[in-house]
Amino acid sequence: MKRFIPKHKYIRIFLALCILFSLVSIPFVYIISRQFSTYAMKQIDKANQIEVVHAQENSRFLFKKMIGYGLNMYQDKSIQLWLTDKQEKPDHQTDAMKAAANYTTTEPFIENIYLFNMRSEHAINLKYGVSSFARFSDQAMLDIVRQSRKSYLNFFLYPSNGQKKMALIIPTVPSGQQSFGYLVMLMDINLLQQYLLKDNRSSGTRSFILDRKGQVMLGSSDTVDLYAELAKKSTEETGSYAHKYKGELWSIQYAQIEPQGWTLYQTAKYDQILADFNSFRNKMLLFAASFVVVMLGILFWNSRRTYKPFSQLADQLEMKFGLQLRSENNEGPREEYKVIRYGIEMLANQVDKMDTSIREHKSVIKLEYLRQWIVQGKLIVPVEHYLREQTELFEGDGLYLSVIRINGYSLFEDQYNFASRKLMKYAIGNIAEEIINRYWHSVSVDLGGDHIALLLSGSDIPMNKLVETLEEVGKQINKWTQIQVTIAVSGQNNFGDDLRSIYNHIHELTMLKFISGEDKIYLEQDFEAYMERVQPLPDDNLLDELIKRVRLGKTEEVKTSLDQIFGHMQTMHYADSKFQLSLILYTLFKTFNKLPSVESVEGIESILEKFDTLGGIKGWLEQELLEIMDDLSNKKGSSRRDEIVTEIVEYVKTHLHDPLLTIEEISEHVSLSTRYIRQLFKEVFETTLSDYIMEERINRVKGLLETTDWTVTDIGERSGFQTKSHFFTTFKKATGMTPSQYRDK
């Protein structure tokens, strides 16, 4: 083999360069052209993704609007009165149908409305009137309503008369409880598709909406197998990728629609784009081949001219020191090969050492196995063998699981970044292990979130001693880290028990502090005692009575109402009590158009996260209501008429973005009749309230057109116009030009 290797170095260099240019230049050109095509495709995908995100925003807005529309309809007094009747009353039937009809006339997406009274077993079909359950025309929907559901404020599809319908069910009570009435909205699915989807088969583009399982919610259902494939690959909130289907490559853009859990897709064929890029790549390859031929000729001349003297010198050295060179290297014509080979061998040895070092990190592996044990619930044989070798947990009679939860975790997140939070939780685990290991064996495991888990074992562990030790853990954590924690612990368990269910139960047990406010070590019997105290939901009239007393400025009676409401919530589950608190704060915010510490409805959730007990929330809410009463009492000295008109104007300005804003809603807010506020507003402003609302919306549109670069459609939606056509028609009638013309001017 050696005789085929040229002796002269300049020839070897030339041959090596020939091979190098052949192996590098052509693939380089291929890669460059491919990268260019990939970049161009990404730009196309990016433009399409922007369009998808815009469609996503429209979808979110529309579905959120329809849910809000349904909730407003459900809160209509005439509809609620019929839903709560124990027996059918003709006048209530008439009022409910009239109220429902008023809503459908203002919203084109609503095709029909069903009302179900589970007490009287009667139903209202807005198209066909009132009937008993037995004679109701849509028995399929009646069966769906009768079934218990975890969540109601989600749209779903169901077949009706051979056609698919989009439906939304709203109960009269919160989810998970027996309801005595339901409101069902049926949406015009064809109109939804026209408004939300962009489908052009001639150009190869398609749009559709799928749920998490790949089922079609909106759009054509002719390629079910494709939809199932896309649903599995679309895991992020937004994204794009290429997908091959039936031999054709498609560009896929998608964006998730929350909170429905759906995904909006827009697809386009790559065929034409790829054909242009392949043509470009072939031309580049031809150019590269021509370039390589020219360069090889130049390289041969340059190699012979430059390196021939070095080859002659090497020949002379080999003639003089040939025996020594051959004894040191018998595998090639020159020493360079040996140097390269030895270098590669050294690098391989370093990689092997690194791999060995990683394998020696037993503590990392141990924690990962402990985490798997807790998350999966059961021990597999290899993991059990490893943990028996690396931990002392299995030396005890049984296993105890404790959860240490950080109080006020939202403030903890604001105070520390991710790395600092990991370090603080690591310190908490070390403190707990240091104290418990004085008596027994323990290991802490960080499972993420607001807590860490603690596995401990020993022989004959007295529960009172364990509680005392965990109390000391809490004190030491607070002393050294300035962090307050809530600790719960299980009883003794077998090593083969389902550790996942035990962990979930103990983690839920730490939430009892939010309800009871007690600073203690929570045991399993505490949860059983709490369950015995659980009572039904409080009477709805308690909140109405609280609002009435706030308006009248009766401080002591307000405190009494708060005691009654929070007394009921102390008997609820954590999730139920938090839901009730959110609902109460939302109602108070809407009633008084403010809460001193809450600037918007979105701020309610963050306020609740700052408190660890119901008592803390009660004290805060009491101060909020006292400030509202002081504010109301300061306004009583001014003219009542001016005060009412001012309140109407403020309410209109703060709700101008709401397309469902009506005079009836305003009259309900100020607790006066619709006729009276129309007359009062006309006397003060010398214009009707309806004209005033429309004039304010037009002024808002003008301001946004002049000061922002938002799209015309976005500005129309943010100014309270329900549809694009209504927005353009109204604006042109008021200004004599379209919004785009106004912006250009």
XYZ file of C-alpha atoms in Angstrom:
745
model
C 0.000 0.000 0.000
C 2.897 2.332 0.763
C 4.241 2.223 -2.792
C 1.042 3.865 -4.059
C 1.696 6.918 -1.880
C 3.791 9.495 -3.782
C 7.189 10.096 -2.297
C 7.332 13.816 -3.035
C 5.427 15.961 -0.584
C 4.265 18.572 -3.072
C 2.503 15.829 -5.062
C 0.887 14.506 -1.883
C -0.241 18.030 -0.987
C -1.702 18.516 -4.435
C -3.580 15.220 -4.293
C -4.783 16.001 -0.777
C -6.015 19.417 -1.931
C -7.779 17.829 -4.892
C -9.621 15.505 -2.548
C -10.220 18.312 -0.060
C -11.698 20.652 -2.673
C -13.862 17.886 -4.018
C -15.123 16.911 -0.566
C -15.491 20.446 0.771
C -16.362 22.882 -1.994
C -19.251 20.991 -3.553
C -20.878 20.063 -0.190
C -20.235 23.635 0.922
C -22.120 25.025 -2.041
C -24.841 22.451 -1.441
C -25.105 23.443 2.218
C -25.057 27.167 1.421
C -27.848 26.801 -1.119
C -29.766 24.628 1.295
C -29.277 27.145 4.083
C -30.452 29.908 1.771
C -33.551 27.934 0.872
C -34.112 27.162 4.543
C -33.752 30.849 5.398
C -36.160 31.841 2.661
C -38.647 29.246 3.841
C -38.296 30.503 7.390
C -39.062 34.024 6.227
C -42.141 32.748 4.428
C -43.084 30.754 7.497
C -42.479 33.807 9.668
C -44.818 35.906 7.547
C -47.411 33.140 7.667
C -46.880 32.788 11.407
C -47.624 36.479 11.900
C -50.869 35.947 10.042
C -51.619 32.884 12.195
C -50.943 34.840 15.391
C -53.297 37.533 14.165
C -55.941 34.890 13.492
C -55.192 33.467 16.940
C -55.881 36.848 18.541
C -59.124 37.142 16.589
C -60.130 33.645 17.716
C -59.294 34.348 21.348
C -61.162 37.602 21.210
C -64.212 36.040 19.557
C -64.452 33.040 21.885
C -63.825 35.215 24.934
C -66.444 37.644 23.687
C -68.972 34.847 23.154
C -68.318 33.453 26.638
C -68.781 36.918 28.107
C -71.910 37.339 25.997
C -73.247 34.040 27.312
C -72.481 35.001 30.914
C -74.242 38.333 30.471
C -77.238 36.532 28.988
C -77.208 34.003 31.854
C -77.130 36.891 34.381
C -80.222 38.472 32.836
C -82.850 38.634 35.576
C -85.687 37.437 33.334
C -83.711 34.385 32.241
C -82.524 33.579 35.755
C -86.061 33.945 37.100
C -87.357 31.311 34.663
C -84.385 29.019 35.304
C -85.039 29.044 39.072
C -88.840 28.536 38.885
C -90.011 25.330 40.513
C -93.164 25.402 38.389
C -93.866 26.823 34.954
C -95.218 30.388 34.905
C -96.411 31.798 31.570
C -95.293 35.338 32.331
C -91.823 34.159 33.267
C -91.672 32.081 30.080
C -92.552 35.118 27.974
C -90.001 37.358 29.707
C -87.219 34.767 29.377
C -87.897 34.193 25.651
C -88.065 37.920 25.036
C -84.769 38.532 26.865
C -83.031 35.730 24.988
C -84.363 37.005 21.658
C -82.972 40.468 22.406
C -79.503 38.985 22.795
C -79.615 36.925 19.602
C -80.636 39.907 17.477
C -77.391 41.734 18.407
C -75.006 38.832 17.913
C -74.952 37.196 14.433
C -72.811 34.258 15.575
C -75.607 32.877 17.805
C -77.832 30.492 15.823
C -80.150 29.367 18.606
C -80.520 29.334 22.420
C -81.804 26.578 24.716
C -82.886 27.154 28.323
C -83.357 24.126 30.603
C -85.197 24.252 33.941
C -84.230 21.037 35.740
C -86.821 21.603 38.456
C -89.917 22.004 36.289
C -88.408 19.754 33.575
C -89.232 22.244 30.849
C -87.060 23.660 28.121
C -87.135 26.726 25.868
C -86.025 26.413 22.256
C -85.840 29.993 21.061
C -86.911 28.959 17.561
C -89.813 26.698 18.588
C -90.886 27.866 22.045
C -91.466 26.069 25.370
C -91.880 22.318 25.766
C -91.482 19.636 28.389
C -88.324 17.532 28.467
C -90.200 14.568 27.008
C -91.320 16.583 23.946
C -88.139 18.652 23.546
C -86.907 18.604 19.947
C -83.170 18.181 20.707
C -82.969 15.173 23.009
C -79.237 14.757 22.305
C -78.460 18.134 23.876
C -80.778 17.354 26.793
C -78.774 14.191 27.474
C -75.517 16.181 27.371
C -76.870 18.779 29.817
C -77.950 16.072 32.264
C -74.447 14.631 32.386
C -72.068 16.000 35.021
C -69.146 18.031 33.615
C -65.918 19.233 35.230
C -65.917 22.458 33.252
C -68.704 24.281 31.428
C -67.169 27.424 29.937
C -65.656 25.522 27.015
C -67.086 25.234 23.505
C -67.718 21.774 22.060
C -69.135 20.216 18.903
C -72.124 17.948 18.696
C -74.323 16.735 15.780
C -77.801 18.152 15.416
C -80.142 17.229 12.552
C -77.223 15.866 10.529
C -75.130 19.009 10.985
C -72.306 19.890 13.382
C -73.004 22.664 15.864
C -70.717 24.650 18.153
C -72.242 24.803 21.640
C -71.525 26.424 25.023
C -73.217 25.275 28.266
C -73.559 27.676 31.234
C -74.964 26.287 34.530
C -76.623 28.266 37.286
C -74.122 27.039 39.857
C -70.324 26.498 39.694
C -68.850 23.451 37.965
C -68.928 20.093 39.725
C -72.280 20.631 41.508
C -75.850 19.761 40.674
C -77.417 22.659 38.790
C -81.106 23.517 38.626
C -80.866 25.299 35.325
C -78.700 25.529 32.184
C -78.298 27.987 29.324
C -77.020 26.569 26.030
C -75.767 28.769 23.174
C -75.635 27.223 19.672
C -73.187 28.967 17.342
C -73.382 29.306 13.562
C -70.354 27.169 12.665
C -70.310 28.295 9.003
C -70.175 31.943 10.009
C -67.394 31.189 12.515
C -65.369 29.494 9.780
C -65.853 32.427 7.396
C -64.712 34.872 10.076
C -61.766 32.936 11.559
C -60.383 30.671 8.826
C -58.532 31.389 5.606
C -58.998 28.545 3.122
C -57.878 28.755 -0.513
C -57.542 25.321 -2.090
C -56.505 26.735 -5.475
C -53.315 28.221 -3.986
C -52.733 25.222 -1.724
C -53.492 26.968 1.589
C -55.822 25.545 4.196
C -56.936 26.658 7.660
C -58.596 24.666 10.418
C -58.885 24.420 14.214
C -58.224 21.188 16.146
C -58.540 20.185 19.776
C -55.729 18.480 21.714
C -56.751 15.066 20.386
C -56.646 16.169 16.750
C -60.432 16.344 16.348
C -61.730 19.019 13.955
C -63.485 21.900 15.701
C -63.650 24.259 12.714
C -62.746 23.574 9.102
C -62.858 20.693 6.649
C -62.698 17.158 8.079
C -61.556 15.339 4.924
C -58.027 14.502 6.186
C -58.496 13.105 9.684
C -55.224 11.158 9.590
C -53.283 14.360 8.803
C -54.939 16.179 11.705
C -53.951 13.438 14.151
C -50.318 13.710 13.013
C -50.273 17.498 13.374
C -51.848 17.432 16.839
C -49.040 15.201 18.145
C -46.300 17.500 16.812
C -47.794 20.841 17.904
C -46.789 21.124 21.558
C -45.743 24.783 21.921
C -48.035 27.811 22.184
C -47.066 28.916 18.681
C -44.745 27.400 16.116
C -44.102 26.242 12.587
C -42.567 23.207 10.929
C -42.529 21.228 7.700
C -44.636 18.077 7.435
C -44.769 15.425 4.739
C -48.187 14.060 3.888
C -48.956 11.682 1.004
C -45.647 12.456 -0.703
C -46.165 16.254 -0.513
C -44.250 18.619 1.761
C -46.398 21.141 3.649
C -45.527 24.230 5.638
C -47.394 24.130 8.951
C -48.032 27.185 11.125
C -50.023 26.853 14.305
C -51.035 28.811 17.397
C -52.913 27.617 20.446
C -56.226 29.193 21.422
C -56.551 29.416 25.184
C -58.421 28.714 27.369
C -60.291 26.439 24.950
C -57.249 24.185 24.521
C -57.590 24.298 20.720
C -54.958 24.904 18.073
C -55.332 27.029 14.931
C -53.462 25.687 11.871
C -52.587 27.224 8.534
C -50.933 24.995 5.926
C -49.352 25.633 2.531
C -47.633 23.403 -0.043
C -43.883 23.675 -0.499
C -43.806 22.149 -4.018
C -43.397 25.313 -6.088
C -41.009 26.940 -3.606
C -38.817 23.831 -3.456
C -38.713 23.572 -7.264
C -37.234 27.094 -7.511
C -34.724 26.358 -4.771
C -33.637 23.063 -6.415
C -33.015 24.884 -9.682
C -30.921 27.467 -7.852
C -28.965 24.698 -6.070
C -28.172 22.877 -9.321
C -26.830 26.051 -10.895
C -24.674 26.685 -7.857
C -23.309 23.124 -7.967
C -22.397 23.511 -11.665
C -20.632 26.768 -10.920
C -18.797 25.139 -7.991
C -17.600 22.248 -10.170
C -16.208 24.678 -12.761
C -14.565 26.693 -10.043
C -12.942 23.568 -8.523
C -11.387 22.574 -11.881
C -9.827 26.022 -12.311
C -8.615 26.129 -8.713
C -7.019 22.655 -8.935
C -4.939 23.777 -11.923
C -3.781 26.829 -10.004
C -3.078 24.742 -6.914
C -0.939 22.229 -8.835
C 1.239 25.005 -10.228
C 1.461 26.708 -6.827
C 2.140 23.451 -4.955
C 4.945 22.459 -7.321
C 6.464 25.934 -7.154
C 6.115 26.330 -3.369
C 6.530 22.884 -1.795
C 8.975 21.168 -4.201
C 11.995 22.608 -2.330
C 10.567 21.143 0.930
C 10.177 17.732 -0.758
C 13.786 17.871 -1.943
C 14.882 18.752 1.575
C 12.804 15.890 2.991
C 14.455 13.472 0.545
C 17.881 14.581 1.690
C 16.892 14.191 5.364
C 15.447 10.741 4.733
C 18.641 9.668 2.986
C 20.606 10.812 6.008
C 18.272 9.779 8.852
C 16.138 7.206 7.114
C 16.743 4.363 9.549
C 15.746 6.463 12.559
C 12.575 7.725 10.871
C 11.535 4.244 9.864
C 12.151 2.910 13.372
C 9.931 5.635 14.857
C 7.176 5.422 12.237
C 6.473 2.472 9.982
C 2.853 3.430 9.168
C 3.350 6.269 6.655
C 5.815 8.257 4.589
C 6.210 11.133 7.018
C 6.103 11.938 10.776
C 2.998 14.236 10.500
C 0.660 11.264 10.405
C 2.063 9.973 13.700
C 1.582 13.367 15.359
C -2.042 13.562 14.218
C -2.730 10.003 15.274
C -1.268 10.547 18.739
C -3.253 13.764 19.134
C -6.520 11.994 18.315
C -5.666 9.249 20.761
C -5.038 11.823 23.513
C -8.388 13.507 22.781
C -10.174 10.157 22.907
C -8.542 9.459 26.266
C -9.750 12.819 27.617
C -13.324 12.056 26.491
C -13.169 8.684 28.240
C -11.962 10.345 31.432
C -14.771 12.906 31.252
C -17.354 10.160 30.757
C -15.957 8.283 33.737
C -16.099 11.444 35.853
C -19.771 12.010 34.961
C -20.615 8.439 35.921
C -19.058 9.031 39.319
C -21.620 11.729 40.200
C -23.699 9.312 42.217
C -25.503 11.987 44.199
C -27.093 13.426 41.060
C -28.228 9.978 39.981
C -29.574 9.249 43.456
C -31.709 12.410 43.529
C -33.038 11.699 40.041
C -34.059 8.176 41.075
C -35.776 9.522 44.207
C -37.638 12.037 42.061
C -38.766 9.258 39.715
C -39.936 7.195 42.689
C -42.163 9.991 43.962
C -43.507 11.036 40.562
C -44.166 7.504 39.271
C -45.359 6.159 42.622
C -43.770 2.715 42.324
C -40.195 1.450 42.535
C -38.808 -0.505 39.632
C -36.271 -3.191 40.488
C -33.054 -1.500 39.164
C -33.934 1.788 40.904
C -34.723 0.001 44.173
C -31.386 -1.850 44.105
C -29.501 1.390 43.470
C -31.314 3.323 46.238
C -30.759 0.506 48.727
C -27.023 0.829 48.053
C -26.879 4.635 48.097
C -29.368 5.579 50.856
C -30.278 4.393 54.349
C -34.028 4.840 53.851
C -34.692 1.114 53.541
C -33.135 0.375 56.934
C -36.259 1.619 58.726
C -39.523 -0.184 59.483
C -41.546 2.043 57.164
C -41.499 5.184 55.069
C -42.841 8.645 55.957
C -43.343 11.440 53.421
C -43.338 15.109 54.381
C -43.937 18.197 52.226
C -42.349 21.560 53.113
C -44.235 24.329 51.272
C -42.951 27.922 51.040
C -45.567 30.449 52.194
C -46.262 33.417 49.912
C -44.511 31.795 46.973
C -45.452 34.585 44.558
C -43.484 37.073 46.697
C -40.676 34.515 46.918
C -40.562 34.374 43.096
C -40.458 38.180 42.867
C -37.603 38.344 45.386
C -35.355 35.663 43.891
C -34.427 34.637 40.360
C -34.507 31.017 39.224
C -30.960 30.162 40.281
C -31.413 31.812 43.689
C -34.709 29.977 44.239
C -33.007 26.648 43.532
C -30.247 27.556 45.982
C -32.715 28.573 48.731
C -34.731 25.355 48.298
C -31.453 23.408 48.432
C -30.655 25.159 51.733
C -34.132 24.334 53.093
C -33.626 20.669 52.237
C -30.171 20.615 53.872
C -31.538 22.157 57.088
C -34.337 19.593 57.228
C -31.948 16.675 56.602
C -29.451 17.945 59.203
C -32.094 18.055 61.946
C -33.950 14.827 61.112
C -30.787 12.776 60.573
C -29.978 13.242 64.264
C -32.646 10.634 65.016
C -33.612 8.890 61.758
C -32.746 8.777 58.047
C -34.005 11.398 55.585
C -33.476 12.681 52.031
C -34.923 15.895 50.524
C -36.112 16.038 46.916
C -36.831 19.239 44.963
C -39.831 18.532 42.721
C -40.129 22.121 41.455
C -42.854 24.616 42.322
C -43.436 26.017 45.799
C -42.310 23.022 47.858
C -39.841 20.219 48.446
C -40.571 16.623 49.454
C -38.863 14.887 52.359
C -38.560 11.093 52.575
C -37.680 9.753 56.038
C -37.587 6.395 57.758
C -36.558 4.819 61.034
C -37.511 2.252 63.622
C -40.468 2.850 65.953
C -40.861 6.560 65.187
C -43.312 8.161 67.710
C -45.633 10.592 65.935
C -45.342 13.201 68.695
C -41.536 13.079 68.424
C -41.756 13.385 64.636
C -44.077 16.413 64.928
C -41.742 18.017 67.462
C -38.757 17.480 65.159
C -40.579 18.940 62.132
C -41.551 21.991 64.217
C -37.864 22.474 64.926
C -37.203 22.154 61.171
C -39.667 24.969 60.449
C -38.107 27.226 63.093
C -34.567 26.654 61.848
C -35.577 27.269 58.226
C -37.142 30.595 59.246
C -34.071 31.470 61.351
C -31.441 30.820 58.689
C -33.301 31.672 55.481
C -35.972 34.151 56.699
C -38.545 32.011 54.866
C -41.765 30.831 56.505
C -42.931 27.352 55.551
C -45.920 25.069 56.095
C -45.122 21.418 56.825
C -47.331 18.344 56.525
C -46.372 14.718 57.119
C -47.925 11.336 56.406
C -48.224 8.335 58.661
C -46.071 5.261 58.269
C -46.273 3.598 54.828
C -44.814 0.488 53.279
C -42.010 0.887 50.760
C -44.191 -0.715 48.086
C -47.152 1.678 48.554
C -48.184 4.145 45.849
C -45.914 7.039 46.794
C -47.413 9.358 44.145
C -50.889 9.340 45.724
C -49.375 9.817 49.201
C -47.352 12.780 47.923
C -50.413 14.382 46.285
C -52.426 13.971 49.495
C -49.732 15.451 51.753
C -49.133 18.350 49.357
C -52.880 19.116 49.444
C -52.709 18.882 53.246
C -50.344 21.888 53.382
C -53.109 23.965 51.758
C -55.213 23.691 54.954
C -53.256 26.622 56.382
C -54.914 28.913 53.825
C -58.303 28.011 55.342
C -57.557 27.521 59.038
C -54.672 29.974 59.457
C -53.062 27.675 62.040
C -49.255 27.527 62.197
C -48.733 23.810 62.945
C -47.509 20.521 61.523
C -50.462 19.142 59.545
C -51.243 15.437 59.870
C -53.583 13.170 57.955
C -56.216 13.308 60.706
C -56.372 17.101 60.259
C -57.719 16.560 56.756
C -60.317 14.086 58.016
C -61.451 16.576 60.682
C -61.673 19.298 58.045
C -63.775 17.093 55.746
C -66.311 16.602 58.551
C -66.730 20.381 58.747
C -67.354 20.883 55.028
C -70.728 22.561 54.456
C -72.675 23.529 51.312
C -71.960 26.795 49.520
C -73.131 30.007 51.228
C -76.431 31.659 50.355
C -76.164 33.981 47.328
C -78.082 36.658 49.252
C -75.123 37.155 51.626
C -73.106 38.963 48.944
C -76.098 41.105 47.876
C -76.652 42.025 51.525
C -72.979 42.985 51.871
C -73.164 45.295 48.827
C -76.351 46.928 50.159
C -74.732 47.586 53.537
C -71.640 49.097 51.887
C -73.841 51.493 49.894
C -75.679 52.481 53.098
C -72.382 53.007 54.941
C -73.197 50.623 57.814
C -69.740 49.705 59.057
C -70.653 47.216 61.772
C -73.167 45.408 59.579
C -70.531 45.155 56.815
C -68.202 43.433 59.275
C -71.005 41.075 60.275
C -71.637 40.152 56.626
C -67.921 39.470 56.100
C -67.891 37.226 59.187
C -70.822 35.238 57.769
C -69.288 34.878 54.284
C -65.816 33.892 55.499
C -67.327 31.583 58.113
C -68.897 29.594 55.277
C -65.652 29.543 53.291
C -63.729 28.023 56.200
C -65.699 24.808 55.570
C -64.799 24.599 51.869
C -61.987 22.897 49.988
C -59.018 25.094 49.110
C -59.933 25.244 45.417
C -63.614 26.009 46.182
C -62.774 28.743 48.676
C -60.348 30.370 46.214
C -62.987 30.235 43.471
C -65.568 31.869 45.764
C -63.064 34.593 46.737
C -62.360 35.353 43.079
C -66.085 35.539 42.347
C -66.748 37.819 45.352
C -63.917 40.215 44.451
C -65.014 40.283 40.804
C -68.597 41.127 41.840
C -67.445 43.892 44.205
C -65.079 45.304 41.561
C -67.853 45.388 38.974
C -70.438 46.808 41.414
C -68.337 49.708 42.667
C -66.280 50.031 39.466
C -63.128 49.720 41.545
C -61.314 48.300 44.550
C -58.704 50.677 46.019
C -55.865 48.122 45.783
C -56.978 46.464 42.517
C -56.566 48.428 39.286
C -58.167 45.830 37.010
C -59.992 42.522 37.096
C -56.760 40.787 36.038
C -55.175 41.934 39.323
C -57.570 39.902 41.488
C -55.606 36.671 41.088
C -52.284 38.276 42.043
C -53.887 39.831 45.159
C -55.112 36.405 46.319
C -51.649 34.893 45.781
C -50.176 37.305 48.364
C -52.174 35.822 51.257
C -51.661 32.449 52.919
C -54.802 32.493 55.110
C -58.466 33.396 54.805
C -58.049 35.650 57.836
C -55.492 37.766 56.010
C -57.776 38.165 52.993
C -60.719 39.035 55.244
C -58.758 41.821 56.976
C -57.583 43.224 53.641
C -61.092 43.131 52.122
C -62.561 44.850 55.192
C -60.139 47.771 54.737
C -60.980 47.969 51.016
C -64.724 48.202 51.752
C -64.182 50.826 54.455
C -62.311 53.011 51.921
C -65.167 52.575 49.438
C -67.722 53.610 52.102
C -65.641 56.699 52.953
C -65.496 57.613 49.265
C -69.256 57.174 48.884
C -69.978 59.271 51.974
C -67.814 62.151 50.633
C -69.939 62.296 47.480
C -73.277 62.664 49.278
C -72.873 66.409 49.730
C -72.908 67.156 45.974
C -75.923 67.366 43.739
C -77.512 63.932 43.317
C -78.361 64.595 39.687
C -74.818 65.617 38.745
C -73.471 62.681 40.726
C -75.619 60.205 38.775
C -74.643 61.689 35.420
C -70.970 61.729 36.400
C -71.188 58.080 37.429
C -72.834 57.236 34.084
C -70.083 59.031 32.150
C -67.334 57.301 34.120
C -68.954 53.899 33.613
C -69.307 54.506 29.865
C -65.656 55.549 29.508
C -64.311 52.559 31.465
C -66.524 50.076 29.555
C -66.318 51.687 26.112
C -64.280 48.747 24.793
C -67.112 46.330 25.649
C -69.295 45.716 22.536
C -72.060 44.425 24.821
C -72.386 47.723 26.700
C -76.103 48.590 26.861
C -78.254 51.236 28.519
C -79.920 48.468 30.536
C -76.525 47.513 31.957
C -75.811 51.170 32.857
C -79.196 51.549 34.566
C -78.561 48.407 36.570
C -75.155 49.774 37.614
C -76.612 53.046 38.991
C -79.726 51.229 40.349
C -82.169 53.445 38.420
C -84.715 52.773 35.697
C -83.698 52.903 32.053
C -86.289 55.550 31.260
C -85.116 57.830 34.082
C -81.407 57.780 33.139
C -82.283 58.430 29.470
C -84.273 61.499 30.474
C -81.693 62.691 33.030
C -78.782 62.352 30.599
C -80.692 64.203 27.862
C -81.402 67.114 30.236
C -77.742 67.493 31.280
C -75.908 66.822 27.981
C -78.675 67.753 25.513
C -78.029 64.501 23.616
C -79.199 60.947 23.982
C -77.151 58.415 25.920
C -76.903 56.150 22.846
C -75.544 59.003 20.709
C -73.080 59.899 23.462
C -71.737 56.325 23.606
C -71.314 56.219 19.825
C -69.645 59.650 19.789
C -67.161 58.546 22.463
C -66.338 55.421 20.473
C -65.699 57.462 17.328
C -63.444 59.836 19.310
C -61.505 56.889 20.713
C -61.024 55.500 17.200
C -59.721 58.870 16.003
C -57.266 59.063 18.873
C -55.946 55.552 18.287
C -55.623 56.141 14.540
C -53.552 59.256 15.214
C -51.336 57.953 18.042
C -50.799 54.214 17.397
C -49.769 51.913 14.559
C -52.364 49.266 15.445
C -54.335 47.731 12.612
C -57.725 49.206 11.785
C -59.412 45.952 12.811
C -57.707 45.977 16.229
C -58.715 49.583 16.822
C -62.337 48.763 15.983
C -62.370 45.861 18.424
C -60.685 47.876 21.196
C -63.283 50.628 20.726
C -66.276 48.340 21.253
C -67.485 47.682 17.697
C -68.858 44.165 17.318
C -68.129 43.606 13.626
C -65.753 45.105 11.076
C -68.577 46.066 8.712
C -70.486 47.883 11.460
C -67.303 49.713 12.450
C -66.514 50.905 8.887
C -70.125 51.936 8.204
C -70.491 53.919 11.448
C -67.109 55.650 11.153
C -67.666 56.695 7.558
C -71.127 58.005 8.410
C -69.676 60.098 11.252
C -66.536 61.421 9.493
C -67.231 61.064 5.778
C -64.163 58.851 5.253
C -62.930 55.341 6.043
C -60.564 54.732 8.993
C -57.618 54.175 6.644
C -58.361 57.449 4.815
C -58.599 59.271 8.139
C -55.217 57.906 9.242
C -53.543 58.862 5.953
C -55.000 62.366 6.164
